PDB file of C-alpha atoms in Angstrom:
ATOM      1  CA  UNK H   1      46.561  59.200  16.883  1.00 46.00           C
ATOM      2  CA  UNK H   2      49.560  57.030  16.466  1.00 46.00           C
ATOM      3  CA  UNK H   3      51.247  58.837  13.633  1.00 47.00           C
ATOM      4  CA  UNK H   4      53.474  61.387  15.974  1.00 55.00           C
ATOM      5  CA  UNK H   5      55.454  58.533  16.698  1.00 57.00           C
ATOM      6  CA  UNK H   6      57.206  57.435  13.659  1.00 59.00           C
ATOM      7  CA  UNK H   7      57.622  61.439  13.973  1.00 61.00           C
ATOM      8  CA  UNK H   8      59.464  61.555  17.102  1.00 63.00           C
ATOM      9  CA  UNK H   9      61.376  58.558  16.098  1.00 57.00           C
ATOM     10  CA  UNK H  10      62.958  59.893  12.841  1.00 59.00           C
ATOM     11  CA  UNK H  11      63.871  63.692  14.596  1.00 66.00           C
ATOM     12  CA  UNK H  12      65.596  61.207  17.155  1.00 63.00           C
ATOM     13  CA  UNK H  13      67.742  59.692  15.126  1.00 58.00           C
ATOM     14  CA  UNK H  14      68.509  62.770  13.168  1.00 61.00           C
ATOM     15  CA  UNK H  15      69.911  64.557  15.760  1.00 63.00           C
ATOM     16  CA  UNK H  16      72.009  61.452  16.776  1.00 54.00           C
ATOM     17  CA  UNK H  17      73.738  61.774  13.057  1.00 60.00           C
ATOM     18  CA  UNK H  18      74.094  65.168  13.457  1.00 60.00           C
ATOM     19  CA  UNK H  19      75.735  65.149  17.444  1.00 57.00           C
ATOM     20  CA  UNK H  20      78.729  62.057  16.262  1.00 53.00           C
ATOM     21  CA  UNK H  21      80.466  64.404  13.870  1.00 56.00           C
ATOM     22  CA  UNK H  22      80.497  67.018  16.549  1.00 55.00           C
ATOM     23  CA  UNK H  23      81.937  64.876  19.197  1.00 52.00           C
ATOM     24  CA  UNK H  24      84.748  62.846  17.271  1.00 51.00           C
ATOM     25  CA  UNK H  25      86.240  66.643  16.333  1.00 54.00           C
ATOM     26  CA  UNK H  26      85.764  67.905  19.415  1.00 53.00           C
ATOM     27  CA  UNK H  27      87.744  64.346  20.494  1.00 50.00           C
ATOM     28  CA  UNK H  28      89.939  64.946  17.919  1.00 51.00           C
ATOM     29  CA  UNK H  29      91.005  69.184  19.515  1.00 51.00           C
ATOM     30  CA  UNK H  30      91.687  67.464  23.064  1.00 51.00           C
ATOM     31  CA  UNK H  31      94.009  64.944  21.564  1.00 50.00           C
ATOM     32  CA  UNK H  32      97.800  65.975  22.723  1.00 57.00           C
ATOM     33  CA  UNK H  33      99.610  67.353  19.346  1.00 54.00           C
ATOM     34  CA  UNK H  34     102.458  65.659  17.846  1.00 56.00           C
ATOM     35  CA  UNK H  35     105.647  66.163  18.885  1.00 50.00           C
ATOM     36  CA  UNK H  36     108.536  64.738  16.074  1.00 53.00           C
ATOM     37  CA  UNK H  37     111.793  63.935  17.741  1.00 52.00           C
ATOM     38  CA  UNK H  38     113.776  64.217  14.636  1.00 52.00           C
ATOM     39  CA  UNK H  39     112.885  67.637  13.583  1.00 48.00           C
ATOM     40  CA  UNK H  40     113.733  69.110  17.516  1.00 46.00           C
ATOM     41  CA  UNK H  41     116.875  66.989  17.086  1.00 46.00           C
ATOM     42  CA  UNK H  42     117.418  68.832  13.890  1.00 50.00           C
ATOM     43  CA  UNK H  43     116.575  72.331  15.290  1.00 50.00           C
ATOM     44  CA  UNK H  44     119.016  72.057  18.447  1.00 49.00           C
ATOM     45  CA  UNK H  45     122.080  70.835  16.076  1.00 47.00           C
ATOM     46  CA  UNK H  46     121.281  74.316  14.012  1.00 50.00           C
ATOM     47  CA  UNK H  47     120.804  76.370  16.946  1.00 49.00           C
ATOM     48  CA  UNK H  48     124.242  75.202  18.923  1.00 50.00           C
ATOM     49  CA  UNK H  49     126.765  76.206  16.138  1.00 50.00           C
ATOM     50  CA  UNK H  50     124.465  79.820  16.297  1.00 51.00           C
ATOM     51  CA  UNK H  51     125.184  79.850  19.804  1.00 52.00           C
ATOM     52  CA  UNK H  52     128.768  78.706  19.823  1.00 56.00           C
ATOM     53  CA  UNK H  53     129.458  81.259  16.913  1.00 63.00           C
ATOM     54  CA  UNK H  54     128.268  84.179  18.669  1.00 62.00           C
ATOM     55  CA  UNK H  55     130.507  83.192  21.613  1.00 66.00           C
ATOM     56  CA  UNK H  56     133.376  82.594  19.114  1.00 68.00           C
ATOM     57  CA  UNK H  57     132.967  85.921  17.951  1.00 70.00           C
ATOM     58  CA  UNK H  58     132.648  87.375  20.975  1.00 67.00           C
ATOM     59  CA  UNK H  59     135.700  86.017  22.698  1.00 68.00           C
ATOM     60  CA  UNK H  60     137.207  87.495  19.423  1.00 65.00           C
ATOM     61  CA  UNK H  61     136.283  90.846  20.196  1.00 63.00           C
ATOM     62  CA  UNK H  62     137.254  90.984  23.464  1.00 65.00           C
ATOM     63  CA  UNK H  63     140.936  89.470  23.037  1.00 63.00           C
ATOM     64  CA  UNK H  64     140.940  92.493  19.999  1.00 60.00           C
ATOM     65  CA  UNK H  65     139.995  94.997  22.673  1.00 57.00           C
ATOM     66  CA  UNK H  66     142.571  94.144  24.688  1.00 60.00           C
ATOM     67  CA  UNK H  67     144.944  93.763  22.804  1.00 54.00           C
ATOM     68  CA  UNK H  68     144.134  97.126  21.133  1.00 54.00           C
ATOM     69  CA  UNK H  69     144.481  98.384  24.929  1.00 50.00           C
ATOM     70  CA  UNK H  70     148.031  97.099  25.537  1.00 50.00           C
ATOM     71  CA  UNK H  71     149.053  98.580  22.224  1.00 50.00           C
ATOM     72  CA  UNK H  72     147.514 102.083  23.577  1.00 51.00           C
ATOM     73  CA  UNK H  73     149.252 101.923  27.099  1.00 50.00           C
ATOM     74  CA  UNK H  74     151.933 103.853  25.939  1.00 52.00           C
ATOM     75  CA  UNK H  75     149.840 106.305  24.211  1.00 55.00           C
ATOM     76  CA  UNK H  76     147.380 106.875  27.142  1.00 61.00           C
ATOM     77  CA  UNK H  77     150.014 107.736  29.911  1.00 68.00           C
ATOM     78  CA  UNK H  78     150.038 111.527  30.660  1.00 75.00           C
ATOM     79  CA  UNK H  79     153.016 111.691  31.866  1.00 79.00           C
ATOM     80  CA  UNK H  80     156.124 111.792  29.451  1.00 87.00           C
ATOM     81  CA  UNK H  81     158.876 110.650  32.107  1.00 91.00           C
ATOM     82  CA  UNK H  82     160.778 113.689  31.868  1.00 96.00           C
ATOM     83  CA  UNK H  83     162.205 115.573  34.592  1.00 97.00           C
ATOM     84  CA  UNK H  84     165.042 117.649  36.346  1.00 97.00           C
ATOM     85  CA  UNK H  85     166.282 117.189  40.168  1.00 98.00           C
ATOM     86  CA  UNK H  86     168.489 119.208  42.145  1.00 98.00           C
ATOM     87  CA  UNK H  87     170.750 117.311  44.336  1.00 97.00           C
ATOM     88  CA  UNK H  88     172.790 117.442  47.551  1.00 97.00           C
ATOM     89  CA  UNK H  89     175.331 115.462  50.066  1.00 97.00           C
ATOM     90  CA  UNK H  90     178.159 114.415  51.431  1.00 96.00           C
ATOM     91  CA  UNK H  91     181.463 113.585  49.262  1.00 94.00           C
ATOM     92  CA  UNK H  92     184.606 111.347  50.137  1.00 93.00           C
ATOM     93  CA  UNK H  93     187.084 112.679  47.611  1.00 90.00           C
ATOM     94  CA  UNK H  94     189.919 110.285  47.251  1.00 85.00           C
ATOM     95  CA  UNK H  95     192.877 111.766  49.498  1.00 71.00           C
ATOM     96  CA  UNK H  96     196.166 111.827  48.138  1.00 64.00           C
ATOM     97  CA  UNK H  97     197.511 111.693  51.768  1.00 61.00           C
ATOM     98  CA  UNK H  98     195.329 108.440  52.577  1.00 59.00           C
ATOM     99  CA  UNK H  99     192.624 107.876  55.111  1.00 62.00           C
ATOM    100  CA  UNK H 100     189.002 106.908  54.201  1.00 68.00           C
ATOM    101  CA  UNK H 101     188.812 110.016  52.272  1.00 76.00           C
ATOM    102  CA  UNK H 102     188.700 114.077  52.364  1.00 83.00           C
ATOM    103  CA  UNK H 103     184.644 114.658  53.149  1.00 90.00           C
ATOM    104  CA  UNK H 104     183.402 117.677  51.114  1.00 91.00           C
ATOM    105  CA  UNK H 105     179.932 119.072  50.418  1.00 94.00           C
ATOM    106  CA  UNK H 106     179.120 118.413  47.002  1.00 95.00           C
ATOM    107  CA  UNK H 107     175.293 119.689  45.270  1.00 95.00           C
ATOM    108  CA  UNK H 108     174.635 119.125  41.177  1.00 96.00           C
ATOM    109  CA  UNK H 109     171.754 118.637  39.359  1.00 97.00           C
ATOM    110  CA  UNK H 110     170.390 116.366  36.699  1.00 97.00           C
ATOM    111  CA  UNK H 111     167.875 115.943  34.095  1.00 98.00           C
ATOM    112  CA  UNK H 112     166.114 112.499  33.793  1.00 97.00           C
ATOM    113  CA  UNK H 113     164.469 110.828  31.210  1.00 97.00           C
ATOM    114  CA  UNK H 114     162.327 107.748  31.972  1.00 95.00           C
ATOM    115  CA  UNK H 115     162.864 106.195  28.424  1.00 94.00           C
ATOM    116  CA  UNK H 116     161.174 102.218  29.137  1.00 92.00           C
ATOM    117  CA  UNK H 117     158.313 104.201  28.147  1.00 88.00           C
ATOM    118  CA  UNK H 118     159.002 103.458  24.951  1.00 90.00           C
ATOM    119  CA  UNK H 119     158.306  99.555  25.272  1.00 89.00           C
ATOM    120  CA  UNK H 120     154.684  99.039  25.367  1.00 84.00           C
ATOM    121  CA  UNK H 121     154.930  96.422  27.686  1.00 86.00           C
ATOM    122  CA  UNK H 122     153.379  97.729  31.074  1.00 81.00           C
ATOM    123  CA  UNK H 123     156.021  96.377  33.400  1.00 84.00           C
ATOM    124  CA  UNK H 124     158.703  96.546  31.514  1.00 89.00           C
ATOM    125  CA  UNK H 125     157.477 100.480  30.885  1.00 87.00           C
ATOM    126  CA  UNK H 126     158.534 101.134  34.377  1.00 88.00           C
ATOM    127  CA  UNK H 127     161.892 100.063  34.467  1.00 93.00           C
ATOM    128  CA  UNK H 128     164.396 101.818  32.851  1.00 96.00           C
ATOM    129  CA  UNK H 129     165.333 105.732  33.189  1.00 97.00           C
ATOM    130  CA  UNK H 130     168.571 107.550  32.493  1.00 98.00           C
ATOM    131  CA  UNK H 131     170.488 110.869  34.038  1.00 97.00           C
ATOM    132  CA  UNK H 132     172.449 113.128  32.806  1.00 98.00           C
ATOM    133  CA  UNK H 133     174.264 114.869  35.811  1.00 97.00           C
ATOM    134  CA  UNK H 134     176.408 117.368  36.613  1.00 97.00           C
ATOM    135  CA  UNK H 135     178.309 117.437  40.343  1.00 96.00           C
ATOM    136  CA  UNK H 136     180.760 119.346  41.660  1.00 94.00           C
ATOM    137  CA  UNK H 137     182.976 119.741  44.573  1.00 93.00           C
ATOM    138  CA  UNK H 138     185.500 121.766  45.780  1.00 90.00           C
ATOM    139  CA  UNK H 139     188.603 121.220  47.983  1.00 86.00           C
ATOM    140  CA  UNK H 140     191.296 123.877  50.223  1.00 83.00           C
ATOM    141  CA  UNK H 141     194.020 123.302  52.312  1.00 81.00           C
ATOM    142  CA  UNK H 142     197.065 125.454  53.334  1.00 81.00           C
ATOM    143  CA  UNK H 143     197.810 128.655  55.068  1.00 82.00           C
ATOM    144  CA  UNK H 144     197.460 132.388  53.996  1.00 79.00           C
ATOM    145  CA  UNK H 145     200.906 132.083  52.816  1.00 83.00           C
ATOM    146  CA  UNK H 146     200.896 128.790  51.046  1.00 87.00           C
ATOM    147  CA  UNK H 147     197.940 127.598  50.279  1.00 86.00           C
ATOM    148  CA  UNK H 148     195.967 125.100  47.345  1.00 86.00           C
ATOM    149  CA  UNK H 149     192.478 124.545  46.304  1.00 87.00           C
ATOM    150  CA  UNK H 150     190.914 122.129  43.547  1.00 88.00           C
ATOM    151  CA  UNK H 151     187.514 122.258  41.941  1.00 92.00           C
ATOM    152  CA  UNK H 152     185.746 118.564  40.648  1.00 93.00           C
ATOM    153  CA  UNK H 153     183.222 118.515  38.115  1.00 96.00           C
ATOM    154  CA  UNK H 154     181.781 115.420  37.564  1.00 97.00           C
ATOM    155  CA  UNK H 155     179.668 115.329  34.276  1.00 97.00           C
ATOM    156  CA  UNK H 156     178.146 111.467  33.435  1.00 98.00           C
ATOM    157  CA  UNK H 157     175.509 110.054  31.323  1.00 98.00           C
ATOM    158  CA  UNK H 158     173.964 106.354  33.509  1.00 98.00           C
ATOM    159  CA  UNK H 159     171.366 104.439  32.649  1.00 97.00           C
ATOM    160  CA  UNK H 160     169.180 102.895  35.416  1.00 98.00           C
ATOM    161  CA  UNK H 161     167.117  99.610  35.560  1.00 97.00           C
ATOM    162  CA  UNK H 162     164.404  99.799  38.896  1.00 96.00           C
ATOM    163  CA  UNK H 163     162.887  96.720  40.820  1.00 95.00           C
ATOM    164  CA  UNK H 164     159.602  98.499  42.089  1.00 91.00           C
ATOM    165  CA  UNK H 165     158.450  97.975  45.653  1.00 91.00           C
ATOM    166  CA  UNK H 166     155.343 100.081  44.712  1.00 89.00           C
ATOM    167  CA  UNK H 167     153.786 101.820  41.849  1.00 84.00           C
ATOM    168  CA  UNK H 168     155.243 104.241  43.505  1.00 91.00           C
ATOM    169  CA  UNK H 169     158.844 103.058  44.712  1.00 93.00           C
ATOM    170  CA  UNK H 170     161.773 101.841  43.372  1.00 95.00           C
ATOM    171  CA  UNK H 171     165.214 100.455  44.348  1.00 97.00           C
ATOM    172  CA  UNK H 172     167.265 101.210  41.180  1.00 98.00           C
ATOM    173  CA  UNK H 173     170.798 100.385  39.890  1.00 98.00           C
ATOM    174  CA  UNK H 174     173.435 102.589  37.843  1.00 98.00           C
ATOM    175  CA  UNK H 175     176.226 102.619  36.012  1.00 98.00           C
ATOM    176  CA  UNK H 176     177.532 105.264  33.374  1.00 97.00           C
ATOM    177  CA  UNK H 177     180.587 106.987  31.932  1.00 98.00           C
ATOM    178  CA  UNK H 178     181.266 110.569  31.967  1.00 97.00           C
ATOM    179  CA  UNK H 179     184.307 113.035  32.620  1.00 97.00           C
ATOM    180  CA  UNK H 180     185.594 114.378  35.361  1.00 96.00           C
ATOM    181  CA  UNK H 181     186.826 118.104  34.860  1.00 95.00           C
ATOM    182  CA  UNK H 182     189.545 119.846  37.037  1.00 90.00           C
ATOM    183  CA  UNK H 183     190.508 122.892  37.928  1.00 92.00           C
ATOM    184  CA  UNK H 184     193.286 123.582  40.581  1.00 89.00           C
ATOM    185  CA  UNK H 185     195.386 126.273  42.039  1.00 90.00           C
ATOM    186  CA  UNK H 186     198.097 126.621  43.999  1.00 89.00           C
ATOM    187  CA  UNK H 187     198.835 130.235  45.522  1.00 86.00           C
ATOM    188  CA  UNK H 188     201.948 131.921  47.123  1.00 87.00           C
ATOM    189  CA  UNK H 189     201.781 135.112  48.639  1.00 83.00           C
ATOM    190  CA  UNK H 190     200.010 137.149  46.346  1.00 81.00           C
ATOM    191  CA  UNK H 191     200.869 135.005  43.541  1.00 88.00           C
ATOM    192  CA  UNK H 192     199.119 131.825  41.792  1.00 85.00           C
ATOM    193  CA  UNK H 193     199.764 129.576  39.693  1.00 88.00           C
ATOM    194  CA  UNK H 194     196.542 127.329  37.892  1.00 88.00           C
ATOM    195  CA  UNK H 195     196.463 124.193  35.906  1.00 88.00           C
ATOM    196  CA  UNK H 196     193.223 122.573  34.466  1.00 91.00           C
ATOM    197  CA  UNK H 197     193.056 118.881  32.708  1.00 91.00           C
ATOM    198  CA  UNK H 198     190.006 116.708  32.069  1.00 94.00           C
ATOM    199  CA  UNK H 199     189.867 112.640  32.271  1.00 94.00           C
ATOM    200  CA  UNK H 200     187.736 109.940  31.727  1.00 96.00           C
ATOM    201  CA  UNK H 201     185.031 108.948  34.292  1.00 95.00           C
ATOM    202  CA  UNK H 202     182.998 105.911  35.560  1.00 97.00           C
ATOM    203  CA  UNK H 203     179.898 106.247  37.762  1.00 97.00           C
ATOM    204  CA  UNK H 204     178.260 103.138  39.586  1.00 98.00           C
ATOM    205  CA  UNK H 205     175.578 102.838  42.602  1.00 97.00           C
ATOM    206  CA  UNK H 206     172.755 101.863  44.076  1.00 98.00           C
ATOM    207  CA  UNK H 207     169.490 104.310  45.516  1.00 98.00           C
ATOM    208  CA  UNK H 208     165.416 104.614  46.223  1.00 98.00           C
ATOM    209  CA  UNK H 209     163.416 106.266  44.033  1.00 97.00           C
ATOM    210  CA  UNK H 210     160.061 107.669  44.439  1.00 96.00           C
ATOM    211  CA  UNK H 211     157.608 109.354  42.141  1.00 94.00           C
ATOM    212  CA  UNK H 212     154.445 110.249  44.081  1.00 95.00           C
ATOM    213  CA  UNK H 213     151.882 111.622  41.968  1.00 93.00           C
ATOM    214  CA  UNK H 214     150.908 115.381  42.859  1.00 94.00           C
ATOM    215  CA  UNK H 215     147.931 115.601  40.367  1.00 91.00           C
ATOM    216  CA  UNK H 216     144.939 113.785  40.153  1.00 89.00           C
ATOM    217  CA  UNK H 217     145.847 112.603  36.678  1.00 87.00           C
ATOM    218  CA  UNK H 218     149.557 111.991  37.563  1.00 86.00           C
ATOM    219  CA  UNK H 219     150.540 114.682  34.619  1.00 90.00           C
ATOM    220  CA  UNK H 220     153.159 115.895  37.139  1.00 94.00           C
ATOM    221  CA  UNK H 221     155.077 114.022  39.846  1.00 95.00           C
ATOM    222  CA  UNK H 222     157.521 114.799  42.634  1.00 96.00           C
ATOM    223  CA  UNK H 223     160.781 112.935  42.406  1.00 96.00           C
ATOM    224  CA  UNK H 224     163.302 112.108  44.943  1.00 97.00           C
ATOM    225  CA  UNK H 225     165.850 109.918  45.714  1.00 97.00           C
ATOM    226  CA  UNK H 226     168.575 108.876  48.570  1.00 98.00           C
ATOM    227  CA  UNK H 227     171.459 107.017  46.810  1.00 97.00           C
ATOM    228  CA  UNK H 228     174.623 106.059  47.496  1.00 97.00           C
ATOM    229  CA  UNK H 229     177.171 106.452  44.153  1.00 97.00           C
ATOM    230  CA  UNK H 230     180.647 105.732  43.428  1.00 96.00           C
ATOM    231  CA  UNK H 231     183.152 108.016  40.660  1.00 96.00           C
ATOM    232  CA  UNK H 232     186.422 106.311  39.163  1.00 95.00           C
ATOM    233  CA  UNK H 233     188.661 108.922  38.024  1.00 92.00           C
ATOM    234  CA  UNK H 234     192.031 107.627  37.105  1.00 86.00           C
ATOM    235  CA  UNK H 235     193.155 105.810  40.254  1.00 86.00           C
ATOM    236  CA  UNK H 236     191.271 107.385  42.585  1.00 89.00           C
ATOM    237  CA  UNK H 237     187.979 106.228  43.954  1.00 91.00           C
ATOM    238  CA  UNK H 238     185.597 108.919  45.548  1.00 93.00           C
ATOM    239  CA  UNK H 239     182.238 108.341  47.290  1.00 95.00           C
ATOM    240  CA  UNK H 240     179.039 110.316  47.291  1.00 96.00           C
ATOM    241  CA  UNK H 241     176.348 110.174  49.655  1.00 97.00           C
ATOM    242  CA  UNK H 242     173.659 112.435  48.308  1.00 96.00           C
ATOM    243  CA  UNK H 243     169.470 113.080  48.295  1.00 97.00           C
ATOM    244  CA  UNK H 244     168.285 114.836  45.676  1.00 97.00           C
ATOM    245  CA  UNK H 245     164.147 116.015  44.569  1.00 98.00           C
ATOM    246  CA  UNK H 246     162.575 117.290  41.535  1.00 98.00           C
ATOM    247  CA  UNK H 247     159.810 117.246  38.998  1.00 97.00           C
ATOM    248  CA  UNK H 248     158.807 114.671  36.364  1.00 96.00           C
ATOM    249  CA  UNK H 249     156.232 115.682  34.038  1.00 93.00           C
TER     250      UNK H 249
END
């Protein structure tokens, strides 16, 4: 009757033996793992230069792209700067007899080329324009008996630097050289006498400029200007106040 015991004693101890092997691995899984300093040292000093090479090349690119856009500025404008303007105002012609002058209407017209577009420089872009202008104005004086009349035609080539107010404004200055043509007559009775001569010209002056856009991509503009400009023929010294509009395309 007492033999189940040694039994029960050996299935005991079995089981023990079997159950340590299970718990020091399972002891073992809950342990935290390993964490080596050196090798997460080593992977952040390979992963910064990635990092700071992908920034490198990406401050590249963008100092390319804009360059590459200040190279195209010139390319990408639609309008050409080219234009023609008629013109109109008030002349002081020099008076031989004295006085402030001899006030005649005078009208021309021009043809302007905006030609800083050639510098690629945005600002500078926006500066510089030239005219080439033809004005004329005509002078009488006498009686139906005696009488004496003189044509001016005032024919110049000036270059213009602007300060802009605006991207649309401008207070410009000009100087240039041209001729001055003239034709003159001097009648008696029913008889007349003519004489024509040509000399050289200088052209100075100060005006406002404005070029407002009149299509949505600015292909064509409206010009006009109010200026005030100054002819030196010889020794005389005449006076124009004129306004003038156009189109620049």
């Amino acid at each position: 009757m007492r033999s189940p015991a040694p039994a029960r004693l050996f299935t005991l101890l079995a089981g023990l033996m079997l159950a340590l092997p299970a718990a020091a691995q399972k002891k073992e899984d809950d342990a935290p793992l390993p964490y080596d300093d050196d090798a997460a040292a080593d992977d952040g000093a390979t992963s910064r230069p990635k990092r700071s090479r992908r920034s490198e090349r990406l401050r590249e690119e963008d100092e390319d792209a804009q360059a590459r856009d200040e190279r195209l500025a010139d390319t990408d404008d639609p309008n050409y700067g080219v234009g023609a303007e008629l013109s109109a105002g008030l002349n002081l012609l020099d008076a031989s007899r004295g006085g402030l002058g001899d006030p005649r209407f005078s009208f021309g017209a021009r043809l302007t080329w905006e030609f800083g577009r050639l510098i690629a420089d945005e600002y500078l872009r926006e500066m510089f324009f030239a005219d080439v202008q033809w004005r004329f104005a005509v002078t009488q004086d006498g009686t139906q008996q005696v009488s004496a009349w003189a044509s001016q035609h005032f024919l110049t080539l000036a270059p213009a630097v602007v300060w802009p107010i605006s991207k649309v404004f401008g207070l410009y200055g000009q100087v240039g050289v041209g001729v001055n043509a003239h034709f003159t007559g001097v009648r008696v009775d029913q008889r007349e006498v003519q004489l024509q001569g040509a000399r050289f010209l200088f052209q100075y002056g100060l005006g406002l400029r404005g070029r407002p856009a009149l299509t949505r991509d600015e292909a064509v503009r409206l010009t006009w200007r109010v200026e005030v400009t100054r002819y030196l023929r010889s020794y005389m010294h005449d006076t124009c106040f004129e306004a003038g509009v156009g189109l620049l395309f």
